[in-house]
CSV table of C-alpha atoms in Angstrom, one decimal:
chain,number,residue,atom,x,y,z
A,143,MET,CA,-13.9,-8.2,3.7
A,144,SER,CA,-13.1,-4.4,1.5
A,145,ILE,CA,-10.5,-2.2,1.4
A,146,THR,CA,-10.3,1.1,3.4
A,147,VAL,CA,-7.6,3.6,3.0
A,148,LYS,CA,-7.0,6.7,4.9
A,149,LEU,CA,-5.1,9.6,3.9
A,150,LEU,CA,-3.2,10.0,7.5
A,151,GLN,CA,-1.1,13.2,6.5
A,152,TYR,CA,1.0,15.1,3.5
A,153,THR,CA,3.1,17.8,3.3
A,154,PRO,CA,1.1,21.3,3.7
A,155,GLU,CA,0.3,23.2,0.6
A,156,PRO,CA,1.6,20.6,-1.5
A,157,GLU,CA,1.5,22.6,-4.7
A,158,LYS,CA,3.0,25.5,-3.3
A,159,VAL,CA,5.7,23.3,-2.0
A,160,VAL,CA,6.8,22.3,-5.6
A,161,SER,CA,6.0,25.7,-7.7
A,162,ALA,CA,8.6,27.2,-4.7
A,163,ALA,CA,11.1,24.1,-5.9
A,164,ALA,CA,10.4,24.7,-9.4
A,165,LYS,CA,10.8,28.7,-9.0
A,166,LEU,CA,13.9,28.1,-7.9
A,167,CYS,CA,14.8,26.4,-10.7
A,168,TYR,CA,13.7,28.6,-13.3
A,169,SER,CA,14.3,32.3,-11.6
A,170,SER,CA,16.3,34.3,-9.7
A,171,SER,CA,14.6,33.6,-7.0
A,172,GLY,CA,16.0,33.3,-3.3
A,173,VAL,CA,15.1,31.2,-0.3
A,174,GLU,CA,13.5,34.1,1.5
A,175,ASP,CA,11.7,35.2,-0.9
A,176,ILE,CA,10.6,31.7,-3.1
A,177,LEU,CA,7.1,31.7,-1.9
A,178,ASP,CA,6.3,35.3,-2.4
A,179,GLY,CA,4.1,36.2,-5.1
A,180,LEU,CA,2.8,32.1,-5.5
A,181,THR,CA,-0.9,32.8,-6.5
A,182,GLU,CA,-3.3,29.9,-6.8
A,183,GLU,CA,-2.6,31.1,-10.4
A,184,LYS,CA,1.1,30.9,-10.4
A,185,THR,CA,1.0,27.5,-8.6
A,186,GLU,CA,-1.1,26.4,-11.3
A,187,LYS,CA,1.3,27.9,-14.1
A,188,PHE,CA,4.1,26.3,-12.5
A,189,LEU,CA,3.2,22.9,-12.1
A,190,ALA,CA,1.6,22.8,-15.8
A,191,MET,CA,4.7,24.1,-17.0
A,192,LEU,CA,6.6,21.1,-14.7
A,193,MET,CA,4.4,18.5,-16.6
A,194,ASP,CA,4.6,19.8,-20.1
A,195,MET,CA,8.5,19.5,-19.9
A,196,GLY,CA,8.8,16.5,-17.9
A,197,HIS,CA,10.8,18.2,-14.9
A,198,GLU,CA,9.3,15.8,-11.9
A,199,SER,CA,12.3,16.1,-9.6
A,200,PRO,CA,10.2,19.5,-8.0
A,201,ILE,CA,7.2,16.9,-7.2
A,202,GLU,CA,9.7,15.0,-4.8
A,203,HIS,CA,9.7,17.7,-2.1
A,204,VAL,CA,5.7,16.3,-0.8
A,205,SER,CA,5.0,13.3,0.0
A,206,PHE,CA,1.9,11.6,1.4
A,207,THR,CA,1.2,8.9,4.4
A,208,PHE,CA,-2.1,6.4,4.2
A,209,GLY,CA,-3.4,4.1,6.3
A,210,ILE,CA,-4.3,1.2,4.7
A,211,GLU,CA,-6.2,-2.0,6.0
A,212,GLY,CA,-8.3,-4.7,4.7
A,213,VAL,CA,-5.5,-6.2,2.0
A,214,SER,CA,-3.5,-9.5,1.9
A,215,ARG,CA,-0.6,-10.5,2.4
A,216,SER,CA,-0.3,-11.3,-1.7
A,217,LEU,CA,-1.0,-7.9,-2.5
A,218,LEU,CA,1.9,-6.6,0.0
A,219,ALA,CA,4.2,-8.5,-2.6
A,220,GLN,CA,3.0,-6.5,-5.1
A,221,ILE,CA,3.0,-2.7,-3.6
A,222,THR,CA,6.7,-3.6,-1.7
A,223,ARG,CA,8.0,-3.7,-5.6
A,224,HIS,CA,7.8,0.1,-5.1
A,225,ARG,CA,10.6,1.0,-3.1
A,226,ILE,CA,11.0,4.5,-2.8
A,227,ALA,CA,8.4,4.1,-0.1
A,228,SER,CA,8.1,3.9,3.5
A,229,TYR,CA,6.1,0.8,4.9
A,230,SER,CA,4.9,0.0,8.1
A,231,VAL,CA,3.0,-3.2,8.2
A,232,LYS,CA,1.4,-5.4,11.0
A,233,SER,CA,3.8,-8.2,12.0
A,234,GLN,CA,3.0,-12.0,11.7
A,235,ARG,CA,6.1,-12.5,14.0
A,236,TYR,CA,5.0,-10.5,16.7
A,237,VAL,CA,1.1,-10.4,16.6
A,238,LYS,CA,-1.0,-13.8,17.0
A,239,GLU,CA,-3.3,-14.4,14.5
A,240,GLY,CA,-6.0,-15.6,16.7
A,241,GLN,CA,-8.9,-15.8,14.2
A,242,PHE,CA,-7.1,-14.1,11.4
A,243,GLU,CA,-9.1,-12.3,8.2
A,244,TYR,CA,-9.1,-13.2,5.0
A,245,ILE,CA,-9.6,-11.6,1.3
A,246,VAL,CA,-11.9,-13.6,-0.8
A,247,PRO,CA,-11.2,-12.7,-4.3
A,248,PRO,CA,-14.2,-11.9,-6.2
A,249,GLU,CA,-14.0,-14.3,-9.1
A,250,ILE,CA,-14.1,-17.2,-6.3
A,251,GLU,CA,-16.9,-14.8,-4.3
A,252,SER,CA,-19.2,-15.0,-7.4
A,253,ILE,CA,-18.7,-19.1,-7.6
A,254,PRO,CA,-20.5,-20.8,-4.2
A,255,GLU,CA,-18.6,-24.3,-4.9
A,256,ALA,CA,-15.1,-22.5,-5.0
A,257,LYS,CA,-16.1,-19.9,-2.5
A,258,GLU,CA,-17.1,-22.9,-0.3
A,259,LEU,CA,-13.5,-24.7,-0.9
A,260,TYR,CA,-11.9,-21.3,-0.4
A,261,ILE,CA,-13.3,-21.0,3.2
A,262,LYS,CA,-12.5,-24.3,4.0
A,263,ALA,CA,-8.9,-23.8,2.9
A,264,MET,CA,-8.9,-21.0,4.9
A,265,ASN,CA,-10.1,-22.4,8.4
A,266,ASP,CA,-8.6,-25.7,8.1
A,267,ASP,CA,-5.2,-23.5,8.1
A,268,GLN,CA,-6.0,-21.7,11.1
A,269,LYS,CA,-6.4,-24.5,12.4
A,270,THR,CA,-3.4,-25.7,11.6
A,271,TYR,CA,-1.7,-22.6,12.6
A,272,ASN,CA,-3.1,-22.7,16.3
A,273,GLU,CA,-2.4,-26.3,16.7
A,274,LEU,CA,1.3,-25.5,15.7
A,275,SER,CA,1.2,-22.4,17.5
A,276,GLY,CA,0.3,-24.6,20.8
A,277,ILE,CA,2.7,-27.5,19.8
A,278,LEU,CA,5.8,-24.9,19.8
A,279,PHE,CA,4.8,-22.8,22.6
A,280,ASN,CA,4.9,-25.9,24.9
A,281,LYS,CA,8.3,-27.0,23.6
A,282,HIS,CA,9.8,-23.0,23.8
A,283,TYR,CA,8.1,-23.1,27.3
A,284,ASP,CA,9.3,-26.2,29.0
A,285,ARG,CA,12.9,-25.4,27.3
A,286,LEU,CA,12.6,-21.4,29.0
A,287,ILE,CA,12.0,-23.0,32.4
A,288,ALA,CA,14.5,-25.3,32.8
A,289,GLU,CA,16.5,-22.9,31.7
A,290,GLY,CA,15.7,-20.8,35.1
A,291,LYS,CA,13.5,-17.9,33.4
A,292,ASN,CA,10.4,-16.7,35.6
A,293,GLU,CA,6.5,-18.4,34.2
A,294,LYS,CA,5.7,-14.6,32.9
A,295,ASP,CA,8.7,-14.3,30.6
A,296,ALA,CA,8.6,-17.4,29.8
A,297,LYS,CA,5.1,-17.4,28.8
A,298,ARG,CA,6.1,-14.0,26.6
A,299,THR,CA,9.1,-15.3,25.2
A,300,ALA,CA,7.6,-18.9,24.4
A,301,GLU,CA,4.6,-17.4,22.1
A,302,LYS,CA,7.1,-15.1,20.2
A,303,GLN,CA,9.0,-18.1,19.1
A,304,ALA,CA,5.9,-19.9,18.8
A,305,ILE,CA,4.1,-18.0,16.2
A,306,GLU,CA,7.2,-16.8,14.6
A,307,ASP,CA,7.6,-20.2,13.1
A,308,ALA,CA,3.7,-21.1,13.0
A,309,ARG,CA,2.9,-18.5,10.7
A,310,PHE,CA,4.4,-20.3,7.9
A,311,VAL,CA,2.0,-22.3,7.2
A,312,LEU,CA,-0.8,-18.5,7.1
A,313,PRO,CA,-2.1,-17.7,3.1
A,314,ASN,CA,-1.2,-15.1,1.1
A,315,ALA,CA,-4.8,-14.3,1.3
A,316,CYS,CA,-4.5,-13.2,5.0
A,317,GLU,CA,-5.5,-9.5,5.8
A,318,THR,CA,-2.8,-7.1,7.1
A,319,LYS,CA,-2.5,-3.5,7.8
A,320,MET,CA,-0.1,-1.1,7.2
A,321,VAL,CA,0.9,2.9,6.8
A,322,VAL,CA,2.9,4.1,3.7
A,323,THR,CA,4.5,7.0,2.8
A,324,MET,CA,5.3,8.2,-0.7
A,325,ASN,CA,6.5,10.8,-2.2
A,326,ALA,CA,4.5,12.2,-5.5
A,327,ARG,CA,6.7,11.5,-8.0
A,328,SER,CA,6.9,7.7,-6.9
A,329,LEU,CA,3.1,8.1,-6.3
A,330,MET,CA,2.9,9.3,-10.2
A,331,ASN,CA,4.7,5.8,-11.1
A,332,PHE,CA,2.5,3.9,-8.7
A,333,PHE,CA,-0.5,5.1,-10.2
A,334,LYS,CA,0.5,4.7,-13.8
A,335,HIS,CA,1.8,0.5,-13.4
A,336,ARG,CA,-1.4,0.1,-11.0
A,337,CYS,CA,-4.2,1.8,-12.1
A,338,CYS,CA,-3.7,-0.6,-15.0
A,339,MET,CA,-6.0,-2.4,-16.2
A,340,ARG,CA,-3.7,-5.2,-16.4
A,341,ALA,CA,-2.7,-5.0,-13.0
A,342,GLN,CA,-3.7,-7.0,-10.0
A,343,TRP,CA,-7.5,-6.1,-9.1
A,344,GLU,CA,-7.1,-5.9,-5.5
A,345,ILE,CA,-4.0,-3.5,-6.2
A,346,ARG,CA,-6.1,-1.9,-8.6
A,347,GLU,CA,-8.8,-0.9,-6.7
A,348,LEU,CA,-5.9,0.1,-4.0
A,349,SER,CA,-4.4,2.5,-6.1
A,350,SER,CA,-7.5,4.0,-7.2
A,351,GLN,CA,-8.7,4.8,-4.2
A,352,MET,CA,-5.4,6.5,-3.0
A,353,LEU,CA,-5.3,8.6,-6.2
A,354,MET,CA,-8.9,9.9,-5.2
A,355,LEU,CA,-8.0,10.9,-2.2
A,356,VAL,CA,-4.8,12.7,-3.2
A,357,LYS,CA,-6.2,14.4,-5.8
A,358,GLU,CA,-8.8,15.9,-3.6
A,359,VAL,CA,-5.5,17.6,-1.8
A,360,ALA,CA,-3.7,18.5,-4.6
A,361,PRO,CA,-5.8,18.2,-7.8
A,362,THR,CA,-3.6,20.3,-10.2
A,363,LEU,CA,-0.2,18.0,-8.8
A,364,PHE,CA,-2.1,14.6,-9.4
A,365,LYS,CA,-4.5,15.9,-13.1
A,366,TYR,CA,-2.6,13.8,-15.2
A,367,ALA,CA,-2.2,10.9,-12.8
A,368,GLY,CA,-3.3,7.7,-13.5
A,369,PRO,CA,-3.0,4.6,-16.2
A,370,GLY,CA,-0.1,5.2,-19.0
A,371,CYS,CA,-3.0,5.1,-21.5
A,372,VAL,CA,-5.0,7.8,-19.7
A,373,HIS,CA,-2.5,10.7,-21.5
A,374,GLY,CA,-0.9,8.9,-24.2
A,375,LYS,CA,0.2,5.5,-26.4
A,376,CYS,CA,-0.6,2.8,-24.2
A,377,PRO,CA,2.8,1.9,-22.6
A,378,GLU,CA,2.2,-2.0,-22.8
A,379,GLY,CA,2.3,-2.7,-26.4
A,380,SER,CA,1.3,-5.7,-27.4
A,381,MET,CA,0.3,-6.5,-24.1
A,382,SER,CA,-2.4,-3.9,-23.7
A,383,CYS,CA,-5.8,-4.6,-22.7
A,384,GLY,CA,-7.5,-2.6,-25.7
A,385,LYS,CA,-9.8,-0.5,-23.3
A,386,ALA,CA,-7.6,2.7,-23.3
A,387,ALA,CA,-10.7,4.6,-24.4
A,388,GLU,CA,-12.5,3.4,-21.2
A,389,MET,CA,-9.7,4.2,-19.3
A,390,LYS,CA,-9.6,7.5,-20.5
A,391,LYS,CA,-13.1,8.4,-19.7
A,392,LEU,CA,-12.9,7.0,-16.3
A,393,TYR,CA,-10.0,8.9,-15.4
A,394,LYS,CA,-10.3,12.3,-16.9
């Protein structure tokens, strides 16, 4: 299963909006005429000035919303560490994993005996999840009927209560889907950390796809986006991957 990323929505004319915010900071313009005269050339000039000055607050005024699928619950734990963002994630509490999809790490995929063992573990997890769900469902259903619930309501409630506990046996490999919204400044930080070679392979692939999508709609704004080594010294210090030249070539 491969990662799928779609840019669902974004602030219209994002670079113009950021430039307008910068213009308000550095000129006598008022809100009535703040967008006047913002040609493509002047917009690029304002953005270049912001990047050179390190004045990043104006880029918070634009946001980007992504639809993401084909990623693991392991990745979910990493991406939600980027707290200035909004996340909506497929719920394992409300959605029964009748036959859960899962992510196979490339290193495991490349070794036949490792892949065989991995797939067996996934199948065992599915079997255990199904058995637990069934046992818990029967217990909750019988209790709810005894309490006077009608059959339809008892089934619906019993299933929810069953899967919210049965999900504890599901693996980090379990595939999930999400909608993620970040403002441009948060995205810059996200790309800096997650496009880095030291980031885990899955979130690095995701961040690279997201970066390509935003560059299509805001190329000047994200001109210098990417891992920290692309436009400066590697921030990882002694933990550097040693591939700064390769990364510069890739992202430039």
